[in-house]
Structures are given as C-alpha cells and as structure tokens.
Coordinates of C-alpha atoms in Angstrom, one line a residue:
Chain K
X1 CA 90.4 -12.6 -96.2
X2 CA 89.9 -12.2 -92.5
X3 CA 86.4 -12.1 -91.1
X4 CA 85.0 -8.7 -90.1
X5 CA 85.0 -9.6 -86.4
X6 CA 88.6 -11.0 -86.3
X7 CA 89.6 -8.5 -83.7
X8 CA 86.9 -9.7 -81.3
X9 CA 87.8 -13.3 -82.1
X10 CA 91.4 -12.7 -81.4
X11 CA 90.5 -10.9 -78.1
X12 CA 88.3 -13.8 -77.0
X13 CA 91.4 -16.0 -77.0
X14 CA 93.1 -14.0 -74.2
X15 CA 93.5 -16.5 -71.4
X16 CA 93.8 -13.7 -68.8
X17 CA 90.3 -12.6 -69.4
X18 CA 86.8 -14.0 -69.3
X19 CA 84.1 -13.7 -72.0
X20 CA 80.6 -14.5 -72.8
X21 CA 80.2 -15.1 -76.5
X22 CA 76.8 -14.6 -78.2
X23 CA 76.5 -15.0 -81.9
X24 CA 74.0 -16.5 -84.4
X25 CA 74.0 -20.2 -85.3
X26 CA 76.6 -21.1 -87.8
X27 CA 78.9 -18.2 -87.0
X28 CA 81.6 -20.3 -85.5
X29 CA 81.0 -20.2 -81.8
X30 CA 82.2 -23.8 -81.3
X31 CA 85.3 -23.1 -83.4
X32 CA 86.1 -20.2 -81.2
X33 CA 85.6 -22.3 -78.1
X34 CA 87.9 -24.9 -79.5
X35 CA 90.5 -22.4 -80.3
X36 CA 90.3 -21.0 -76.8
X37 CA 90.5 -24.5 -75.3
X38 CA 93.6 -25.2 -77.4
X39 CA 95.1 -21.9 -76.4
X40 CA 94.6 -22.7 -72.7
X41 CA 96.0 -26.2 -73.1
X42 CA 99.2 -24.8 -74.4
X43 CA 99.7 -22.9 -71.1
X44 CA 99.1 -25.6 -68.5
X45 CA 101.2 -28.4 -66.9
X46 CA 98.5 -31.0 -67.2
X47 CA 95.6 -31.2 -69.7
X48 CA 93.2 -31.9 -66.8
X49 CA 93.8 -28.3 -65.7
X50 CA 91.5 -27.1 -68.4
X51 CA 87.8 -28.0 -68.2
X52 CA 85.4 -27.5 -71.0
X53 CA 81.7 -27.9 -70.0
X54 CA 78.7 -28.5 -72.2
X55 CA 75.0 -29.2 -71.5
X56 CA 74.6 -32.3 -73.5
X57 CA 76.7 -35.4 -74.1
X58 CA 76.3 -34.9 -77.8
X59 CA 77.9 -31.5 -77.6
X60 CA 80.7 -32.8 -75.4
X61 CA 81.4 -35.7 -77.8
X62 CA 81.3 -33.3 -80.8
X63 CA 83.7 -30.9 -79.2
X64 CA 86.1 -33.7 -78.2
X65 CA 85.9 -35.0 -81.8
X66 CA 86.8 -31.6 -83.2
X67 CA 89.7 -31.0 -80.8
X68 CA 91.2 -34.4 -81.7
X69 CA 90.7 -33.6 -85.4
X70 CA 92.5 -30.3 -85.0
X71 CA 95.4 -32.1 -83.2
X72 CA 95.6 -34.7 -86.0
X73 CA 95.6 -32.0 -88.6
X74 CA 98.4 -30.2 -86.8
X75 CA 100.7 -33.1 -87.7
X76 CA 100.4 -32.1 -91.3
X77 CA 101.2 -29.0 -93.3
X78 CA 99.9 -25.5 -92.5
X79 CA 96.6 -25.0 -94.3
X80 CA 96.2 -22.2 -96.7
X81 CA 92.7 -21.0 -95.7
X82 CA 93.0 -18.1 -93.2
X83 CA 90.4 -19.4 -90.7
X84 CA 91.9 -22.8 -90.5
X85 CA 95.4 -21.4 -90.0
X86 CA 94.6 -20.0 -86.6
X87 CA 93.3 -23.4 -85.3
X88 CA 96.2 -25.2 -86.9
X89 CA 98.7 -22.9 -85.1
X90 CA 97.0 -23.3 -81.7
X91 CA 96.8 -27.1 -82.1
X92 CA 100.5 -27.2 -83.1
X93 CA 101.4 -25.4 -79.9
X94 CA 99.4 -28.0 -78.0
X95 CA 101.3 -30.8 -79.7
X96 CA 104.6 -29.2 -78.7
X97 CA 103.4 -29.0 -75.2
X98 CA 102.2 -32.6 -75.3
X99 CA 105.6 -33.7 -76.4
X100 CA 107.4 -31.6 -73.8
X101 CA 105.4 -32.9 -70.9
X102 CA 104.7 -36.4 -72.2
X103 CA 100.9 -36.0 -72.1
X104 CA 100.2 -38.4 -75.0
X105 CA 96.7 -36.9 -75.5
X106 CA 96.1 -38.7 -78.8
X107 CA 96.6 -42.0 -77.2
X108 CA 94.5 -41.1 -74.1
X109 CA 91.9 -38.7 -75.4
X110 CA 90.0 -39.1 -72.1
X111 CA 92.6 -36.9 -70.5
X112 CA 90.9 -34.0 -72.1
X113 CA 88.3 -32.7 -69.6
X114 CA 85.6 -32.0 -72.1
X115 CA 82.4 -33.1 -70.5
X116 CA 78.8 -32.2 -69.5
X117 CA 78.1 -30.1 -66.4
X118 CA 76.4 -33.2 -64.9
X119 CA 79.6 -35.3 -65.3
X120 CA 81.7 -32.5 -63.8
X121 CA 79.4 -32.2 -60.8
X122 CA 79.4 -35.9 -60.3
X123 CA 83.2 -35.9 -60.4
X124 CA 83.4 -33.1 -57.8
X125 CA 80.8 -34.8 -55.5
X126 CA 82.5 -38.1 -55.6
X127 CA 85.9 -36.6 -54.7
X128 CA 84.4 -35.0 -51.6
X129 CA 82.5 -37.8 -49.9
X130 CA 82.5 -36.2 -46.5
X131 CA 81.3 -32.8 -47.7
X132 CA 78.7 -34.3 -50.0
X133 CA 77.6 -36.9 -47.5
X134 CA 77.6 -39.5 -50.3
X135 CA 79.6 -42.6 -50.8
X136 CA 82.1 -42.9 -53.5
X137 CA 80.1 -45.2 -55.8
X138 CA 77.9 -42.7 -57.3
X139 CA 76.4 -43.1 -60.7
X140 CA 74.6 -40.8 -63.1
X141 CA 71.2 -41.9 -64.2
X142 CA 69.6 -40.8 -67.4
X143 CA 66.1 -41.3 -66.1
X144 CA 65.7 -40.1 -62.5
X145 CA 61.9 -40.8 -62.4
X146 CA 62.3 -43.3 -59.6
X147 CA 64.3 -40.9 -57.4
X148 CA 61.8 -38.1 -58.0
X149 CA 59.1 -40.5 -56.9
X150 CA 61.0 -41.4 -53.7
X151 CA 61.7 -37.8 -53.0
X152 CA 58.0 -37.0 -53.5
X153 CA 57.0 -39.8 -51.0
X154 CA 59.4 -38.6 -48.4
X155 CA 58.2 -35.0 -48.7
X156 CA 54.6 -36.2 -48.1
X157 CA 55.8 -38.2 -45.1
X158 CA 57.1 -35.0 -43.5
X159 CA 53.4 -34.5 -42.5
X160 CA 54.3 -36.3 -39.3
X161 CA 57.1 -34.0 -38.5
X162 CA 56.1 -31.0 -36.4
X163 CA 58.1 -28.4 -38.4
X164 CA 56.4 -29.3 -41.7
X165 CA 53.0 -30.5 -40.6
X166 CA 51.2 -27.4 -41.4
X167 CA 52.6 -27.0 -44.9
X168 CA 52.1 -30.6 -45.9
X169 CA 48.6 -30.7 -44.4
X170 CA 47.6 -27.7 -46.6
X171 CA 48.9 -29.4 -49.7
X172 CA 47.2 -32.7 -48.8
X173 CA 43.8 -30.9 -48.3
X174 CA 44.2 -29.4 -51.8
X175 CA 44.5 -32.9 -53.3
X176 CA 41.7 -34.5 -51.3
X177 CA 44.3 -36.1 -48.9
X178 CA 45.6 -38.4 -51.6
X179 CA 49.2 -39.1 -50.6
X180 CA 50.2 -40.8 -53.7
X181 CA 48.7 -38.1 -55.9
X182 CA 50.6 -35.4 -54.0
X183 CA 53.8 -37.4 -54.1
X184 CA 53.4 -37.8 -57.9
X185 CA 52.8 -34.1 -58.3
X186 CA 56.0 -33.3 -56.4
X187 CA 57.9 -35.9 -58.5
X188 CA 56.6 -34.3 -61.7
X189 CA 57.7 -30.9 -60.5
X190 CA 61.2 -32.3 -59.7
X191 CA 61.5 -33.4 -63.3
X192 CA 60.9 -29.9 -64.5
X193 CA 62.7 -28.0 -61.8
X194 CA 64.6 -25.8 -64.3
X195 CA 61.3 -24.0 -64.7
X196 CA 60.6 -23.1 -61.1
X197 CA 63.8 -23.6 -59.0
X198 CA 65.0 -20.0 -59.7
X199 CA 61.8 -18.6 -58.2
X200 CA 62.0 -20.8 -55.2
X201 CA 65.6 -20.1 -54.2
X202 CA 64.9 -16.4 -53.9
X203 CA 63.5 -17.5 -50.5
X204 CA 61.0 -14.6 -50.6
X205 CA 57.5 -16.0 -50.4
X206 CA 55.8 -12.7 -51.1
X207 CA 57.7 -12.1 -54.3
X208 CA 57.3 -15.7 -55.4
X209 CA 53.6 -15.5 -54.9
X210 CA 53.4 -12.3 -56.9
X211 CA 55.3 -13.8 -59.7
X212 CA 53.2 -17.0 -59.8
X213 CA 50.0 -14.9 -59.7
X214 CA 51.3 -12.7 -62.5
X215 CA 51.8 -15.7 -64.8
X216 CA 48.4 -17.1 -63.9
X217 CA 46.9 -13.7 -64.6
X218 CA 48.6 -13.7 -68.0
X219 CA 47.2 -17.1 -68.7
X220 CA 43.7 -16.1 -67.7
X221 CA 43.9 -12.9 -69.7
X222 CA 45.1 -14.7 -72.8
X223 CA 42.1 -17.1 -72.5
X224 CA 39.7 -14.3 -72.0
X225 CA 41.0 -12.5 -75.1
X226 CA 40.6 -15.7 -77.1
X227 CA 37.1 -16.0 -75.8
X228 CA 36.3 -12.4 -76.6
X229 CA 37.4 -12.9 -80.2
X230 CA 34.9 -15.7 -80.8
X231 CA 32.0 -14.1 -78.9
X232 CA 29.5 -12.0 -80.8
X233 CA 29.7 -8.3 -79.8
X234 CA 26.1 -8.2 -78.6
X235 CA 26.8 -10.8 -76.0
X236 CA 30.0 -9.1 -74.9
X237 CA 28.2 -5.8 -74.0
X238 CA 25.5 -7.6 -72.2
X239 CA 28.0 -9.4 -69.9
X240 CA 28.6 -7.5 -66.6
X241 CA 32.1 -6.0 -66.2
Chain Y
X1 CA 87.1 -57.5 -91.6
X2 CA 87.2 -54.5 -89.4
X3 CA 84.2 -53.3 -87.4
X4 CA 83.8 -50.5 -84.9
X5 CA 81.0 -48.4 -83.4
X6 CA 80.5 -45.0 -84.9
X7 CA 77.8 -43.8 -82.5
X8 CA 76.3 -44.6 -79.1
X9 CA 72.8 -43.2 -78.7
X10 CA 73.3 -39.5 -79.5
X11 CA 77.1 -39.5 -79.2
X12 CA 79.5 -39.7 -82.1
X13 CA 82.3 -42.0 -81.2
X14 CA 85.8 -41.3 -82.4
X15 CA 86.2 -44.0 -85.1
X16 CA 89.7 -43.0 -86.3
X17 CA 91.1 -44.7 -83.3
X18 CA 90.3 -48.0 -84.9
X19 CA 92.3 -47.3 -88.1
X20 CA 95.2 -46.2 -85.9
X21 CA 95.2 -49.4 -84.0
X22 CA 96.3 -51.2 -87.2
X23 CA 99.9 -51.1 -88.5
X24 CA 100.2 -48.3 -90.9
X25 CA 99.7 -49.1 -94.6
X26 CA 98.1 -52.5 -93.8
X27 CA 94.6 -51.2 -94.0
X28 CA 93.3 -50.9 -97.5
X29 CA 89.9 -49.4 -98.1
X30 CA 87.5 -52.1 -97.2
X31 CA 84.2 -52.3 -98.9
X32 CA 81.3 -51.7 -96.5
X33 CA 79.2 -54.7 -95.6
X34 CA 76.4 -55.2 -98.1
X35 CA 75.3 -58.8 -97.5
X36 CA 72.0 -59.3 -95.8
X37 CA 72.2 -59.9 -92.1
X38 CA 72.1 -63.4 -90.6
X39 CA 68.6 -62.8 -89.3
X40 CA 67.3 -61.7 -92.7
X41 CA 68.9 -64.8 -94.3
X42 CA 67.4 -67.2 -91.8
X43 CA 63.9 -65.6 -92.2
X44 CA 64.1 -65.7 -95.9
X45 CA 64.4 -69.5 -95.9
X46 CA 61.7 -70.1 -93.3
X47 CA 58.1 -71.0 -94.1
X48 CA 55.9 -69.0 -91.9
X49 CA 52.3 -70.0 -91.3
X50 CA 50.2 -67.5 -89.5
X51 CA 47.6 -68.9 -87.2
X52 CA 45.2 -66.7 -85.2
X53 CA 43.5 -68.6 -82.4
X54 CA 40.6 -66.5 -81.1
X55 CA 38.4 -69.2 -79.8
X56 CA 38.7 -70.9 -76.5
X57 CA 36.8 -74.1 -75.7
X58 CA 33.3 -73.3 -74.7
X59 CA 32.3 -73.6 -71.0
X60 CA 30.8 -77.1 -70.8
X61 CA 27.1 -77.1 -70.1
X62 CA 26.3 -78.0 -66.5
X63 CA 29.6 -76.7 -65.4
X64 CA 30.0 -73.6 -63.3
X65 CA 31.4 -70.7 -65.4
X66 CA 34.1 -69.1 -63.3
X67 CA 34.2 -65.4 -62.7
X68 CA 30.8 -64.3 -61.5
X69 CA 30.0 -60.7 -62.1
X70 CA 33.5 -59.8 -63.3
X71 CA 32.6 -61.8 -66.5
X72 CA 30.4 -59.0 -67.7
X73 CA 32.9 -56.2 -67.4
X74 CA 35.8 -58.1 -68.8
X75 CA 34.1 -59.9 -71.6
X76 CA 32.5 -56.6 -72.7
X77 CA 35.9 -54.8 -72.5
X78 CA 37.9 -57.5 -74.3
X79 CA 37.0 -61.1 -74.7
X80 CA 40.6 -62.2 -74.1
X81 CA 40.7 -60.3 -70.9
X82 CA 37.8 -62.3 -69.6
X83 CA 39.2 -65.6 -70.8
X84 CA 42.8 -65.0 -69.5
X85 CA 41.7 -63.6 -66.2
X86 CA 38.8 -65.7 -65.3
X87 CA 39.3 -69.0 -67.0
X88 CA 43.1 -69.1 -67.1
X89 CA 43.6 -67.3 -63.8
X90 CA 46.1 -64.7 -65.0
X91 CA 46.7 -62.1 -62.3
X92 CA 48.7 -59.0 -62.3
X93 CA 51.2 -58.4 -59.6
X94 CA 50.0 -56.1 -56.9
X95 CA 52.0 -53.1 -55.9
X96 CA 51.9 -51.5 -52.5
X97 CA 51.4 -47.8 -52.3
X98 CA 51.9 -45.8 -49.1
X99 CA 48.8 -44.6 -47.3
X100 CA 45.3 -45.8 -48.0
X101 CA 44.3 -47.5 -51.3
X102 CA 41.5 -46.0 -53.3
X103 CA 39.2 -48.9 -52.3
X104 CA 40.0 -48.4 -48.6
X105 CA 39.0 -44.8 -48.8
X106 CA 35.8 -45.9 -50.6
X107 CA 35.1 -48.3 -47.7
X108 CA 35.4 -45.4 -45.2
X109 CA 32.8 -43.4 -47.1
X110 CA 30.5 -46.5 -47.3
X111 CA 30.8 -47.3 -43.7
X112 CA 30.3 -43.8 -42.5
X113 CA 27.2 -43.4 -44.7
X114 CA 25.8 -46.7 -43.5
X115 CA 26.0 -45.4 -40.0
X116 CA 24.5 -42.1 -40.9
X117 CA 21.5 -43.6 -42.7
X118 CA 20.9 -46.2 -40.0
X119 CA 20.2 -43.2 -37.8
X120 CA 18.3 -40.9 -40.3
X121 CA 16.3 -43.6 -42.1
X122 CA 14.4 -41.2 -44.4
X123 CA 14.4 -37.8 -46.1
X124 CA 11.9 -36.3 -43.6
X125 CA 14.4 -36.9 -40.8
X126 CA 17.2 -35.5 -43.0
X127 CA 15.1 -32.3 -43.5
X128 CA 14.3 -32.0 -39.8
X129 CA 17.9 -32.0 -38.5
X130 CA 19.9 -28.9 -38.1
X131 CA 23.2 -28.5 -39.8
X132 CA 24.9 -28.8 -36.4
X133 CA 23.0 -32.0 -35.7
X134 CA 24.0 -33.4 -39.0
X135 CA 27.7 -32.4 -38.5
X136 CA 27.5 -34.3 -35.2
X137 CA 26.0 -37.3 -36.8
X138 CA 28.6 -37.4 -39.5
X139 CA 31.4 -37.1 -37.0
X140 CA 29.9 -40.2 -35.4
X141 CA 29.8 -42.0 -38.7
X142 CA 33.4 -41.1 -39.4
X143 CA 34.5 -42.3 -36.0
X144 CA 32.7 -45.6 -36.6
X145 CA 34.3 -46.1 -40.1
X146 CA 37.8 -45.1 -38.9
X147 CA 37.6 -47.4 -35.9
X148 CA 37.0 -50.4 -38.0
X149 CA 39.7 -49.5 -40.5
X150 CA 42.3 -48.8 -37.8
X151 CA 41.8 -52.2 -36.4
X152 CA 43.7 -53.7 -39.3
X153 CA 45.5 -50.7 -40.9
X154 CA 47.0 -48.6 -38.1
X155 CA 50.4 -48.5 -39.9
X156 CA 48.8 -46.9 -43.0
X157 CA 47.4 -44.0 -41.0
X158 CA 49.9 -42.2 -38.9
X159 CA 48.2 -39.7 -36.5
X160 CA 48.4 -36.5 -38.6
X161 CA 47.3 -38.3 -41.7
X162 CA 44.4 -39.7 -39.8
X163 CA 43.4 -36.2 -38.8
X164 CA 43.5 -34.9 -42.3
X165 CA 41.5 -37.9 -43.5
X166 CA 38.8 -37.4 -40.9
X167 CA 38.5 -33.7 -41.8
X168 CA 38.3 -34.6 -45.5
X169 CA 35.6 -37.2 -44.8
X170 CA 33.5 -34.8 -42.7
X171 CA 33.6 -32.1 -45.4
X172 CA 32.7 -34.6 -48.1
X173 CA 29.8 -36.2 -46.2
X174 CA 28.3 -32.9 -45.1
X175 CA 28.4 -31.8 -48.7
X176 CA 26.8 -35.1 -49.7
X177 CA 23.9 -34.8 -47.3
X178 CA 23.2 -31.3 -48.7
X179 CA 23.0 -32.8 -52.1
X180 CA 20.6 -35.5 -50.9
X181 CA 18.5 -32.8 -49.5
X182 CA 18.6 -30.3 -52.4
X183 CA 18.9 -32.5 -55.5
X184 CA 15.9 -34.8 -54.9
X185 CA 12.3 -33.9 -55.5
X186 CA 10.6 -37.0 -54.0
X187 CA 10.4 -38.0 -50.4
X188 CA 12.2 -41.4 -49.7
X189 CA 13.1 -43.8 -47.1
X190 CA 16.2 -45.9 -47.0
X191 CA 14.8 -49.4 -47.3
X192 CA 18.0 -51.4 -47.2
X193 CA 21.8 -50.9 -47.0
X194 CA 24.5 -53.3 -48.2
X195 CA 22.0 -55.6 -49.7
X196 CA 23.3 -58.8 -51.2
X197 CA 21.6 -60.8 -53.9
X198 CA 22.3 -64.0 -55.7
X199 CA 21.1 -64.6 -59.2
X200 CA 21.8 -66.5 -62.4
X201 CA 22.2 -65.0 -65.9
X202 CA 22.3 -67.6 -68.7
X203 CA 23.2 -70.1 -66.0
X204 CA 26.1 -68.1 -64.7
X205 CA 25.9 -67.7 -60.9
X206 CA 26.4 -64.0 -59.9
X207 CA 26.6 -62.6 -56.5
X208 CA 25.7 -58.9 -56.2
X209 CA 25.8 -56.3 -53.5
X210 CA 24.1 -53.0 -53.6
X211 CA 25.0 -50.1 -51.3
X212 CA 21.6 -48.8 -50.7
X213 CA 18.0 -49.2 -51.8
X214 CA 15.7 -46.2 -51.4
X215 CA 11.9 -46.5 -51.5
X216 CA 9.6 -43.7 -52.7
X217 CA 6.2 -43.1 -51.3
X218 CA 4.5 -45.0 -54.3
X219 CA 6.6 -48.1 -53.5
X220 CA 9.0 -47.8 -56.3
X221 CA 12.6 -48.5 -55.4
X222 CA 15.8 -46.8 -56.4
X223 CA 19.1 -48.7 -56.3
X224 CA 22.1 -46.5 -55.2
X225 CA 25.8 -47.3 -55.6
X226 CA 28.3 -45.1 -53.8
X227 CA 31.2 -44.1 -56.0
X228 CA 34.3 -42.3 -54.9
X229 CA 36.2 -42.8 -58.2
X230 CA 35.1 -42.4 -61.8
X231 CA 31.4 -42.7 -62.6
X232 CA 30.3 -43.7 -66.1
X233 CA 26.5 -44.2 -66.1
X234 CA 26.6 -43.4 -69.8
X235 CA 28.1 -46.9 -70.1
X236 CA 24.9 -48.6 -69.0
X237 CA 23.1 -48.3 -72.3
X238 CA 26.0 -49.5 -74.4
X239 CA 25.8 -52.9 -76.0
X240 CA 29.2 -53.8 -74.5
X241 CA 29.1 -52.0 -71.2
X242 CA 32.2 -51.9 -69.1
X243 CA 30.2 -50.6 -66.1
X244 CA 27.7 -53.5 -65.7
X245 CA 27.3 -53.6 -61.9
X246 CA 24.1 -51.5 -61.5
X247 CA 22.4 -52.9 -64.7
X248 CA 23.1 -56.4 -63.3
X249 CA 21.4 -55.5 -60.1
X250 CA 18.6 -53.8 -61.9
X251 CA 17.7 -56.8 -64.0
X252 CA 17.8 -59.1 -61.0
X253 CA 15.9 -56.9 -58.6
X254 CA 12.4 -58.2 -57.8
X255 CA 10.6 -55.2 -56.5
X256 CA 9.3 -52.5 -58.8
X257 CA 12.3 -50.3 -59.8
X258 CA 12.1 -46.5 -60.4
X259 CA 15.8 -46.0 -61.2
X260 CA 19.4 -46.8 -60.8
X261 CA 21.8 -44.2 -59.4
X262 CA 25.5 -43.6 -58.9
X263 CA 26.0 -41.5 -55.8
X264 CA 29.2 -39.8 -56.7
X265 CA 31.1 -38.6 -53.7
X266 CA 34.1 -36.7 -54.8
X267 CA 35.5 -33.4 -53.5
X268 CA 34.0 -30.5 -55.4
X269 CA 32.4 -32.9 -57.8
X270 CA 29.7 -34.8 -55.9
X271 CA 26.2 -35.5 -57.2
X272 CA 23.9 -38.1 -58.5
X273 CA 24.2 -39.7 -61.9
X274 CA 22.1 -42.4 -63.5
X275 CA 18.8 -43.2 -65.0
X276 CA 15.3 -42.9 -63.5
X277 CA 11.7 -43.2 -64.6
X278 CA 10.2 -40.1 -66.1
X279 CA 8.2 -39.0 -63.1
X280 CA 11.0 -39.1 -60.6
X281 CA 13.0 -36.0 -60.0
X282 CA 16.7 -36.3 -59.2
X283 CA 19.2 -33.7 -60.4
X284 CA 21.9 -35.3 -62.5
X285 CA 19.8 -38.5 -63.4
X286 CA 18.8 -39.0 -66.9
X287 CA 15.1 -39.6 -67.7
X288 CA 14.7 -38.4 -71.3
X289 CA 14.3 -41.9 -72.5
X290 CA 11.7 -44.5 -72.7
X291 CA 10.0 -46.0 -69.7
X292 CA 12.5 -47.3 -67.2
X293 CA 11.3 -50.8 -67.6
X294 CA 12.2 -50.7 -71.3
X295 CA 15.6 -49.5 -70.5
X296 CA 16.1 -52.4 -68.0
X297 CA 14.9 -54.8 -70.7
X298 CA 17.6 -53.5 -73.0
X299 CA 20.2 -54.0 -70.3
X300 CA 19.0 -57.5 -69.9
X301 CA 19.4 -58.3 -73.5
X302 CA 22.9 -56.8 -73.7
X303 CA 24.1 -58.6 -70.6
X304 CA 22.7 -61.9 -71.7
X305 CA 24.5 -61.6 -75.0
X306 CA 27.8 -60.9 -73.3
X307 CA 27.2 -63.9 -71.0
X308 CA 26.5 -66.1 -74.0
X309 CA 29.7 -64.9 -75.7
X310 CA 31.7 -65.9 -72.7
X311 CA 30.1 -69.3 -72.4
X312 CA 30.8 -69.9 -76.1
X313 CA 34.5 -69.4 -75.6
X314 CA 34.8 -66.2 -77.6
X315 CA 38.3 -65.0 -76.6
X316 CA 39.6 -62.6 -79.2
X317 CA 42.1 -60.0 -78.3
X318 CA 39.8 -57.1 -79.1
X319 CA 39.6 -54.4 -76.5
X320 CA 36.6 -52.1 -77.0
X321 CA 37.5 -48.9 -78.8
X322 CA 41.0 -50.4 -79.0
X323 CA 41.6 -49.1 -75.4
X324 CA 43.3 -51.4 -72.9
X325 CA 42.5 -49.1 -69.9
X326 CA 43.5 -50.7 -66.6
X327 CA 44.1 -54.1 -68.2
X328 CA 47.6 -55.3 -67.4
X329 CA 47.6 -58.3 -69.7
X330 CA 49.4 -56.9 -72.8
X331 CA 52.5 -59.0 -72.0
X332 CA 50.3 -62.1 -72.3
X333 CA 47.9 -61.1 -75.2
X334 CA 50.7 -59.5 -77.1
X335 CA 48.3 -57.0 -78.6
X336 CA 51.0 -54.8 -79.8
X337 CA 52.6 -57.6 -81.8
X338 CA 49.4 -58.3 -83.7
X339 CA 49.1 -55.0 -85.4

C-alpha cells in the first residue's frame, strides 16, 4: 500500500524545485531527505556537488549512516515493501552513477558532503582567506567560552575609542564601572546569541527597544498575575491602582 | 580479535567498514568480550587499606603559630584550608584581570573617606555643610585617592575609564554621607581612622587594622569597617564564623565598646550592618539581643575555641556547610574523591 501522501512525497523529489517539508515526528522526514539526496546524487558529475546540511553532528552522522546503508542495500535484491522500493531504486541509480564516474563512494564515504552548518561555514571561510581575513588553519571549537570572554573584554576596551565611548560608558555606569563584570555579561550574551541576534540585526533601535520592553512587560504582568492569585481580595482592593 | 569504535561522543561511527576491511568469509561471528577488564582484575587482587589522616602535628608550644588573623577565617571555614594554606604554605595561582581589582576599588573608597573624615571630624560638621560643600569635599577625597593609586597603576586606568571611575566614586560617596546623616540617631565624632592593633589570642599573635572608630557623646566607641563587597554580619554570632575580622577587633579593643559596624558601600545597596548596644540607634544594625558586652564575650569564646583547634593540629577536610566557597584547594585536599 502506498502512503496517503505519496503524491507529495514524489513531488518533493523533483530536483528542479525547492521545498520546505514540515511533518510530525516519525513520519519519515529524514527518509524523504535521504531519498532527495540520492536523487540529486544521481544527476551530478561529482558527489561533492550535493550538500546536505544538519544542525547537529549527531544528525549528520545519522544521515551519512543511513545513506551508506541504502547504498549497501542497493547491491542486493529489490525489496518487496513498497516504501523501501523507492529508496532502493534511487540508491541503485547512484551506484550506477558511481561506477560510471568512478566515484567509489563506499570506499571514501567522506566524499559525501553531509555535514553540519558549522562545518560547511568553516569550509567556506577557509577557502576564502582573503575575503574572510582569516588564515587557513582554522579550527572549530566546541566550547567557545574563551573567545566570548576575549570578545567581551575587547568590547569594554572600546571605551577609549571616541566612536564608542558614549555607548560603553553608559553600560559601565549600569554595572558600577566593573569592567570584568561587563565583559562577562557580554560574553554570556554571545553564548546565547540565537536568542537576540535577530532583534539586533534589524538595525532599528526604536523597534528593538519596543520589542524588548514588550517582553519585559509580559514578564512583569505574569508576575503580577501570580501575585494577585495568592493575595487576599481585601488587600487587592485596598491597593491603589 | 577485532575491535572498533561504534561511537564518538554523540556520533555513531560507521562500524561496517571494519568488517569490510577483512577478506570476505574470514570473519566468523566473534563472541563479544565478556572477561573483566585489566583494571578490574588488578584491583580484585589488591589489598586496600583505607587511612584517613585528619590530624596534623600540633603547633609546638612556645613557637609562633603562622597565619595571624587569617587563621580564624580559614580554620572556621575548613580546618584543612587553614593547615594547608597557613602551615604548609599552599597558594593559589593569581590571575590578572583587566582594570582595577576589587581590593583596589576598595582602597579608593577607603582613601577617599579617610580624606573626607579628616576634614569633617564629627556628625555636627556633617550636618552643617551644604550638599554643594559636601560634593566639593568628596571631589577632593576622590582626587586624593586617585592620585595615590595612579602613581603605581596608570596602565590599569586609561583616561576614559578613570573618568567613569571618578563619577562612580563621587555618586557612591555622596550617597554614603547621606546615609551617615540620616541613618544614625546619635551624635558622634570620628576618633580614629586606620587604627592598627596588635594582640594575642591563645598565644597567637594577631595584627589588626580597623578602618574607623567613632566615639559617641557618652564615650562609648563604635568600630566601623568599610565594605565594598559582600557583608555578612550575621556570621559574627556563629560558632564557626567565617567573617571574624570585626569580632577579633571587638574582643581586643580596650575602650568601652558600643557596637561593631560594617559600612556597606555598594551602588544602590549602601547602608550600615552590624551589632550595637540596645540604646544606640543606627538603621540596619541589630540590637535585639543581650547586652553588647555579652555578645562580645560570646565572640571571644568562639574565636578562642577556633584558635585552640588550629594549635592542636585539627586539619580535617571539612568545609562548613559543605561549601568550598572561594577556596581553591580542592586539587590538594581531594574533597570530591572522599565522598
């Protein structure tokens, strides 16, 4: 039996178009991704031309494992289950391509560009040393704490630079002129930049302020509601406002 | 035997490659390893005799016990900390932070206030001066304190940073003088500043220094310690107090004492804290207790007990409340291995 959404699944394999796939857990998103990846592989000259990106190394390793598994299975007989047949056929096409172009993927699985977004960025940056203003010997770190700390300190040191004096001075007065404290706060923020960077890059201070104040307001209101719940009604009516 | 990694941290490694590396058909199903590991076998044959050594040799009588006033804080916090730091000389590595260290900023406040009280001398003069005059005086105090710091630490204070620091100090000190004016019910005069004292507790020589001694009109004195960091006057009454400085001074002071005070100078959080005799009125100081003399007597007993413990060589790794706090010795005491 074919799944109810087999038309959509089929459509999503069309290499000429782009798709965003949203579906519940366990519905086979990764399988679909693998199928599309195999489909694309069978159309290119070099396996490196197709890039698959994940957020975590775990997901990248899992995907690589499943692709290799599909290729290994494609050496055998066609499976009888409907949903496995599709993958089998796509993998088979990749094996043919592999042989034609002498890719030898199974001996060199690293040729498959299945990697994290960070690894891809690193690769790009190190191939463009002039544009990125960075040397070729870059390395990814798992724990960037030290770099955040350094960036925090350098930001505080901008106090002595005319352009930034006013801004840094304001911040310093907020933290009682404690340089190390301010540097640490900035470093902590860098570690959580996925939470605020999107606000900052709007480059619209007024709007940003409104957004921040709104979320503060929500927090305050939530706290007040909690307080109201545990406050006897008589006290509530006495309070002004 | 065939062995390969199946995972590295959160990644699954592709293990099939290992089978493939062998000539086909040669690899029969191998039984997974079930024998105990080498380490387990070595340990199984060893005779282990646990020995917990909590006692250091006592300090020989007639000999000077090293450590001075630090003994009281460390021994109360964790006997091993006192032993390792003061008798063995274990020291942590210092790290350098940019800008001023906390103690340097503390010094700035001390120096500026010393200058200010040298001029004011008593609460009457404080009352008499206008806000403008006080601001002017404080500015002089900050100049004085900065000048002595800059002599040795110019590189820690680039010009803009120095400006921000001056502005911070001026605000902080002005707020402080308001507190001295509004939170104290009794007239006082500043009898002494930066007063040093040498004493002996159970034979241990201790050198103390108190920031300020105020004298009330009835002659009773208040000892005052400026604090720019944390203040824990609640510690004073504890049997093992890790804040022994003021109690040490109080039990060694020869004039009649009316109280001991922390003067907490922290932005938005300044005020007095401490213990005073019932008739003395200072906002923030605790007086709902017995007569002040009795309190000091209790401090004396506690401090002498701690001193005796140190002299006896008590050196157990036993941090109070099981909290190591700022102690950097865990690599030496191996507290975590003892659990």
